[in-house]
Amino acid sequence: MPYLGGEEAQRELRRALSNPHVQADPARYRGAVLRVIRLMAQGVDVSGLFPEMVKAGAVPDVVQKKLVSFYVRSQAPRQPQLALLAVNSLRKDCAHPSPAVRGLALRTMCGLRCGGARGTAGCPRPRCPADVRLPSRRMPGIQEYLQQPLVSGLRDKASYVRRVAVLGCAKMVKLQGDCEVDGALVNELYSLLRDQDPIVVVNCLRALEEILKKEGGVVINKPIAHHLLNRMPDLDQWGQSEVLTFLLRYKPRSEDELFDILNLLDGYLKSSSPSVVMAATKLFLVLAREYPDVQTDVLVRVKGPLLSVCTSESRELCFTALCHVRQILRTLPGHFSSHYKKFFCSYSEPHYIKCQKMEVLCELVNDENVQQVLEELKGYCTDVSVELAQGAIFAIANIARTYTEQCVGILTELLGLQQEHITSAVVRAFRDLAWLCPQCTDAVCQALPGCEDTIQDSEGKQALVWLLGTHGEKIPNAPYVLEDFVENVKSETFPAVKMELLTALLRLFLARPAECQDMLGRLLYYCIEEEQDMAVRDRGLFYYRLLQSGVEEVKRVLCSPKSDPSLGLLGDQSKQPVNAWAWEFNTLATVYGRERWALATAQQPVEPSYSCSPYADSRNRDTVLEVHPGTPVSEGNKELLKAHPDAGSLSLIPNVSLTAEQFEKTWLSLDTSCQLSLPWCGLVHADTIQTALRVVHIQTIAMSKAGAQPWKAYLSAQHDSGCLFLTELLHEAADSELQISVKQNEAKPEALQSFISTLRTVLEAVAGLES
């Protein structure tokens, strides 16, 4: 018996495939083809059988054609020249009487590659050592063979063929690279939006989105939007979700039209598909941005479907639903309070779901359920997972901001367990509570003695030292605990602990000088003379010189308004309007958080998409973008840019539709609000700038080609308050600066300052990348 993947086995298969007697018997012929597919699935290189397999596809047997199609698409990268042999056979199959054969031929032709695919593409087993990865590109000249069959496929009577042809058009346009898109093809696809087959309609939307990517994607006007709304009942759940997402691009022209659309979509809020419910909810929130009552009513109605998904067996769906529950609770605090038990953790749930549920429980606590929620969280504090146990402790500390006495009692009990990770987390929680809730300081100080023997990690030590230094006058043994830290400072491996120890000991010295004077001197001597870490040494020198200025000066510096010492364990939970995150709903920004999602999308070209909204999650405070003083700014606008140094972060509306004619008319009617210049070396890369601006929802109206002189760009953006910003970018060949002119239709200095800061930050980042 020949070796499974040896040359003898392949010679035997070649003889079988070429044998006229085998070819005359359909069952034997199919069996030989099936053996080749099995070898390929096991990682054997069977590219040498390519000519025989191509001939095997020229048979009436549809099953055998499917097997050969799979083989050809997988092995074409290894035999790019021989792959042309299959094209003629496939073109003949495009005229076959059977719709299945015609569609299969189109799919195969669109999938031919001359590199990039593995020899065992799609196979579950490991590759053989000889199976190397090849560079990815399409087979040269395949566009010429594709165009005529695809155009015929778009007009085919069989819906299956039309489905394949529509997606094939997107692949063909991608092969053309930077060539101009065929307008006739685009018109043909737009006309197919009225096709009788619902899958063809959805495929057309996706194909047009890919083909018109550089132009901003498919355009949804009033006739198309109403047609899609009327076809919604014919679509499956996937199609409904896709159409609802595309409808985000349409803005109703009147209030009556708006409510007619909302009435048509009302039933989809009760769909059995979570994706349809979420897409419909997002569309409601976006369309009804001017009607807060309607938005609130939608969030109330979506409670039932979200709770169902939160108990789903799919962990991914459950996690996503929990993220959206937290997002809704920022607008409707306590909205899910009556169902708080549904957010109790199960022992079999993964860690990331348990953490999300604990976050939700913190936001659902009220006078009626606080006891039950605290008992549940207390049970999680002794979990075998260190991260989960500490998360539960921080959750209790978060609730302690409202129910201080009960939570502090539970945290004090946990100290009695004498477990390192629990003690460390409790002390860190105590530090935040002592800062945010001064009424619990006495209880915290009474619980601290004895903790120093258990804590070993850096963050726990920092928290303990901060408490001893800030509230040491209420802790009898505080100087002696800090003395132990001073005596062991040489063996301390964390510089942050040493820096915190310096500050804490100096603070305690002001309250109890007799007990701290000697150890403070020893610590300063060590930090200045022997410490290797420059940050610790510099702080020691600073405090030494500060002490030379007198005790009153030390008190003035250390007792000035303090910064928050917490590390964000007790996050900002202020209520936010729905409009602040409506575009974020049903996107990955909800799952990853605004900043993380913005960073992820900034690393790659971002389409003007409904799902790439860089917003911040509920635990992250908004970032203030400041104008750097080194940037040249016209004298007339310096006061304007400094008027609001603490302006909040900018919230721009995505996908604002503004035509070039509208831009020109508005631009000429407005006066310049601000002018500034930005240092710029070299040429301006238009694609990079356009991609970066899309991340922050600044739309490009017109832009010069790369290398054009002078280079100009016109931008538009709209604040959620309705303020419209129009911008001109100008770069002359002889200048080393980029000139920026901004106009706004409403006099809002704070919004203008935030917009200029955002725009300038993006352009600075692009300039840094290009340099």
PDB file of N, CA and C in Angstrom, residues 139-183:
ATOM      1  N   MET A 139      -4.919  36.636  -9.303  1.00  0.00           N
ATOM      2  CA  MET A 139      -4.339  36.103 -10.519  1.00  0.00           C
ATOM      3  C   MET A 139      -4.311  37.185 -11.587  1.00  0.00           C
ATOM      4  N   PRO A 140      -3.186  37.439 -12.229  1.00  0.00           N
ATOM      5  CA  PRO A 140      -3.098  38.542 -13.193  1.00  0.00           C
ATOM      6  C   PRO A 140      -4.058  38.321 -14.359  1.00  0.00           C
ATOM      7  N   GLY A 141      -4.732  39.414 -14.757  1.00  0.00           N
ATOM      8  CA  GLY A 141      -5.630  39.359 -15.897  1.00  0.00           C
ATOM      9  C   GLY A 141      -6.995  38.769 -15.623  1.00  0.00           C
ATOM     10  N   ILE A 142      -7.281  38.421 -14.383  1.00  0.00           N
ATOM     11  CA  ILE A 142      -8.560  37.778 -14.089  1.00  0.00           C
ATOM     12  C   ILE A 142      -9.724  38.748 -14.276  1.00  0.00           C
ATOM     13  N   GLN A 143      -9.450  40.091 -14.173  1.00  0.00           N
ATOM     14  CA  GLN A 143     -10.536  41.056 -14.331  1.00  0.00           C
ATOM     15  C   GLN A 143     -11.172  40.962 -15.713  1.00  0.00           C
ATOM     16  N   GLU A 144     -10.334  40.728 -16.725  1.00  0.00           N
ATOM     17  CA  GLU A 144     -10.861  40.669 -18.088  1.00  0.00           C
ATOM     18  C   GLU A 144     -11.847  39.523 -18.252  1.00  0.00           C
ATOM     19  N   TYR A 145     -11.587  38.419 -17.565  1.00  0.00           N
ATOM     20  CA  TYR A 145     -12.480  37.265 -17.683  1.00  0.00           C
ATOM     21  C   TYR A 145     -13.722  37.418 -16.803  1.00  0.00           C
ATOM     22  N   LEU A 146     -13.619  38.255 -15.775  1.00  0.00           N
ATOM     23  CA  LEU A 146     -14.715  38.351 -14.804  1.00  0.00           C
ATOM     24  C   LEU A 146     -15.834  39.280 -15.252  1.00  0.00           C
ATOM     25  N   GLN A 147     -15.499  40.339 -15.965  1.00  0.00           N
ATOM     26  CA  GLN A 147     -16.464  41.417 -16.172  1.00  0.00           C
ATOM     27  C   GLN A 147     -17.724  40.960 -16.880  1.00  0.00           C
ATOM     28  N   GLN A 148     -17.574  40.280 -18.011  1.00  0.00           N
ATOM     29  CA  GLN A 148     -18.767  39.884 -18.775  1.00  0.00           C
ATOM     30  C   GLN A 148     -19.636  38.869 -18.030  1.00  0.00           C
ATOM     31  N   PRO A 149     -19.066  37.812 -17.402  1.00  0.00           N
ATOM     32  CA  PRO A 149     -19.932  36.896 -16.633  1.00  0.00           C
ATOM     33  C   PRO A 149     -20.646  37.570 -15.467  1.00  0.00           C
ATOM     34  N   LEU A 150     -19.976  38.548 -14.817  1.00  0.00           N
ATOM     35  CA  LEU A 150     -20.614  39.218 -13.685  1.00  0.00           C
ATOM     36  C   LEU A 150     -21.782  40.086 -14.143  1.00  0.00           C
ATOM     37  N   VAL A 151     -21.586  40.808 -15.247  1.00  0.00           N
ATOM     38  CA  VAL A 151     -22.683  41.632 -15.756  1.00  0.00           C
ATOM     39  C   VAL A 151     -23.866  40.759 -16.144  1.00  0.00           C
ATOM     40  N   SER A 152     -23.582  39.616 -16.767  1.00  0.00           N
ATOM     41  CA  SER A 152     -24.672  38.689 -17.109  1.00  0.00           C
ATOM     42  C   SER A 152     -25.317  38.126 -15.851  1.00  0.00           C
ATOM     43  N   GLY A 153     -24.492  37.869 -14.819  1.00  0.00           N
ATOM     44  CA  GLY A 153     -25.026  37.327 -13.574  1.00  0.00           C
ATOM     45  C   GLY A 153     -25.947  38.295 -12.865  1.00  0.00           C
ATOM     46  N   LEU A 154     -25.668  39.611 -12.990  1.00  0.00           N
ATOM     47  CA  LEU A 154     -26.541  40.603 -12.352  1.00  0.00           C
ATOM     48  C   LEU A 154     -27.938  40.596 -12.948  1.00  0.00           C
ATOM     49  N   ARG A 155     -28.055  40.140 -14.180  1.00  0.00           N
ATOM     50  CA  ARG A 155     -29.353  40.123 -14.865  1.00  0.00           C
ATOM     51  C   ARG A 155     -29.917  38.713 -14.991  1.00  0.00           C
ATOM     52  N   ASP A 156     -29.305  37.784 -14.280  1.00  0.00           N
ATOM     53  CA  ASP A 156     -29.748  36.394 -14.363  1.00  0.00           C
ATOM     54  C   ASP A 156     -31.138  36.230 -13.748  1.00  0.00           C
ATOM     55  N   LYS A 157     -31.882  35.267 -14.261  1.00  0.00           N
ATOM     56  CA  LYS A 157     -33.233  35.017 -13.744  1.00  0.00           C
ATOM     57  C   LYS A 157     -33.204  34.363 -12.366  1.00  0.00           C
ATOM     58  N   ALA A 158     -32.150  33.613 -12.087  1.00  0.00           N
ATOM     59  CA  ALA A 158     -32.051  32.900 -10.806  1.00  0.00           C
ATOM     60  C   ALA A 158     -31.509  33.820  -9.723  1.00  0.00           C
ATOM     61  N   SER A 159     -32.186  33.873  -8.585  1.00  0.00           N
ATOM     62  CA  SER A 159     -31.763  34.767  -7.509  1.00  0.00           C
ATOM     63  C   SER A 159     -30.409  34.357  -6.932  1.00  0.00           C
ATOM     64  N   TYR A 160     -30.118  33.059  -6.914  1.00  0.00           N
ATOM     65  CA  TYR A 160     -28.845  32.617  -6.365  1.00  0.00           C
ATOM     66  C   TYR A 160     -27.673  33.175  -7.175  1.00  0.00           C
ATOM     67  N   VAL A 161     -27.821  33.187  -8.484  1.00  0.00           N
ATOM     68  CA  VAL A 161     -26.756  33.714  -9.338  1.00  0.00           C
ATOM     69  C   VAL A 161     -26.600  35.220  -9.118  1.00  0.00           C
ATOM     70  N   ARG A 162     -27.709  35.928  -8.964  1.00  0.00           N
ATOM     71  CA  ARG A 162     -27.625  37.371  -8.730  1.00  0.00           C
ATOM     72  C   ARG A 162     -26.931  37.669  -7.396  1.00  0.00           C
ATOM     73  N   ARG A 163     -27.216  36.854  -6.384  1.00  0.00           N
ATOM     74  CA  ARG A 163     -26.555  37.047  -5.095  1.00  0.00           C
ATOM     75  C   ARG A 163     -25.035  36.951  -5.236  1.00  0.00           C
ATOM     76  N   VAL A 164     -24.585  35.908  -5.942  1.00  0.00           N
ATOM     77  CA  VAL A 164     -23.149  35.703  -6.121  1.00  0.00           C
ATOM     78  C   VAL A 164     -22.554  36.816  -6.970  1.00  0.00           C
ATOM     79  N   ALA A 165     -23.268  37.227  -8.028  1.00  0.00           N
ATOM     80  CA  ALA A 165     -22.736  38.244  -8.935  1.00  0.00           C
ATOM     81  C   ALA A 165     -22.581  39.583  -8.233  1.00  0.00           C
ATOM     82  N   VAL A 166     -23.516  39.931  -7.353  1.00  0.00           N
ATOM     83  CA  VAL A 166     -23.428  41.212  -6.645  1.00  0.00           C
ATOM     84  C   VAL A 166     -22.165  41.255  -5.786  1.00  0.00           C
ATOM     85  N   LEU A 167     -21.923  40.202  -5.029  1.00  0.00           N
ATOM     86  CA  LEU A 167     -20.714  40.176  -4.203  1.00  0.00           C
ATOM     87  C   LEU A 167     -19.465  40.090  -5.068  1.00  0.00           C
ATOM     88  N   GLY A 168     -19.576  39.432  -6.223  1.00  0.00           N
ATOM     89  CA  GLY A 168     -18.439  39.361  -7.136  1.00  0.00           C
ATOM     90  C   GLY A 168     -18.060  40.720  -7.691  1.00  0.00           C
ATOM     91  N   CYS A 169     -19.031  41.601  -7.848  1.00  0.00           N
ATOM     92  CA  CYS A 169     -18.735  42.959  -8.335  1.00  0.00           C
ATOM     93  C   CYS A 169     -17.822  43.689  -7.359  1.00  0.00           C
ATOM     94  N   ALA A 170     -18.085  43.531  -6.077  1.00  0.00           N
ATOM     95  CA  ALA A 170     -17.223  44.172  -5.076  1.00  0.00           C
ATOM     96  C   ALA A 170     -15.802  43.621  -5.162  1.00  0.00           C
ATOM     97  N   LYS A 171     -15.668  42.310  -5.391  1.00  0.00           N
ATOM     98  CA  LYS A 171     -14.333  41.724  -5.517  1.00  0.00           C
ATOM     99  C   LYS A 171     -13.633  42.225  -6.773  1.00  0.00           C
ATOM    100  N   MET A 172     -14.388  42.347  -7.872  1.00  0.00           N
ATOM    101  CA  MET A 172     -13.780  42.797  -9.117  1.00  0.00           C
ATOM    102  C   MET A 172     -13.289  44.241  -8.994  1.00  0.00           C
ATOM    103  N   VAL A 173     -14.090  45.116  -8.364  1.00  0.00           N
ATOM    104  CA  VAL A 173     -13.680  46.503  -8.200  1.00  0.00           C
ATOM    105  C   VAL A 173     -12.442  46.585  -7.303  1.00  0.00           C
ATOM    106  N   LYS A 174     -12.351  45.711  -6.342  1.00  0.00           N
ATOM    107  CA  LYS A 174     -11.178  45.709  -5.467  1.00  0.00           C
ATOM    108  C   LYS A 174      -9.921  45.335  -6.246  1.00  0.00           C
ATOM    109  N   LEU A 175     -10.061  44.496  -7.272  1.00  0.00           N
ATOM    110  CA  LEU A 175      -8.917  44.118  -8.094  1.00  0.00           C
ATOM    111  C   LEU A 175      -8.382  45.303  -8.891  1.00  0.00           C
ATOM    112  N   GLN A 176      -9.252  46.240  -9.212  1.00  0.00           N
ATOM    113  CA  GLN A 176      -8.850  47.363 -10.049  1.00  0.00           C
ATOM    114  C   GLN A 176      -7.999  48.377  -9.309  1.00  0.00           C
ATOM    115  N   GLY A 177      -7.929  48.280  -7.991  1.00  0.00           N
ATOM    116  CA  GLY A 177      -7.092  49.177  -7.213  1.00  0.00           C
ATOM    117  C   GLY A 177      -7.587  50.606  -7.239  1.00  0.00           C
ATOM    118  N   ASP A 178      -6.727  51.530  -7.672  1.00  0.00           N
ATOM    119  CA  ASP A 178      -7.056  52.951  -7.672  1.00  0.00           C
ATOM    120  C   ASP A 178      -7.760  53.402  -8.939  1.00  0.00           C
ATOM    121  N   CYS A 179      -8.109  52.486  -9.806  1.00  0.00           N
ATOM    122  CA  CYS A 179      -8.799  52.864 -11.039  1.00  0.00           C
ATOM    123  C   CYS A 179     -10.174  53.448 -10.721  1.00  0.00           C
ATOM    124  N   GLU A 180     -10.690  54.246 -11.631  1.00  0.00           N
ATOM    125  CA  GLU A 180     -11.984  54.881 -11.433  1.00  0.00           C
ATOM    126  C   GLU A 180     -13.093  53.838 -11.455  1.00  0.00           C
ATOM    127  N   VAL A 181     -14.041  53.989 -10.560  1.00  0.00           N
ATOM    128  CA  VAL A 181     -15.145  53.039 -10.462  1.00  0.00           C
ATOM    129  C   VAL A 181     -16.084  53.224 -11.650  1.00  0.00           C
ATOM    130  N   ASP A 182     -16.527  52.113 -12.211  1.00  0.00           N
ATOM    131  CA  ASP A 182     -17.446  52.144 -13.355  1.00  0.00           C
ATOM    132  C   ASP A 182     -18.818  52.632 -12.886  1.00  0.00           C
ATOM    133  N   GLY A 183     -19.244  53.792 -13.409  1.00  0.00           N
ATOM    134  CA  GLY A 183     -20.528  54.348 -13.000  1.00  0.00           C
ATOM    135  C   GLY A 183     -21.700  53.486 -13.413  1.00  0.00           C
TER     136      GLY A 183
END
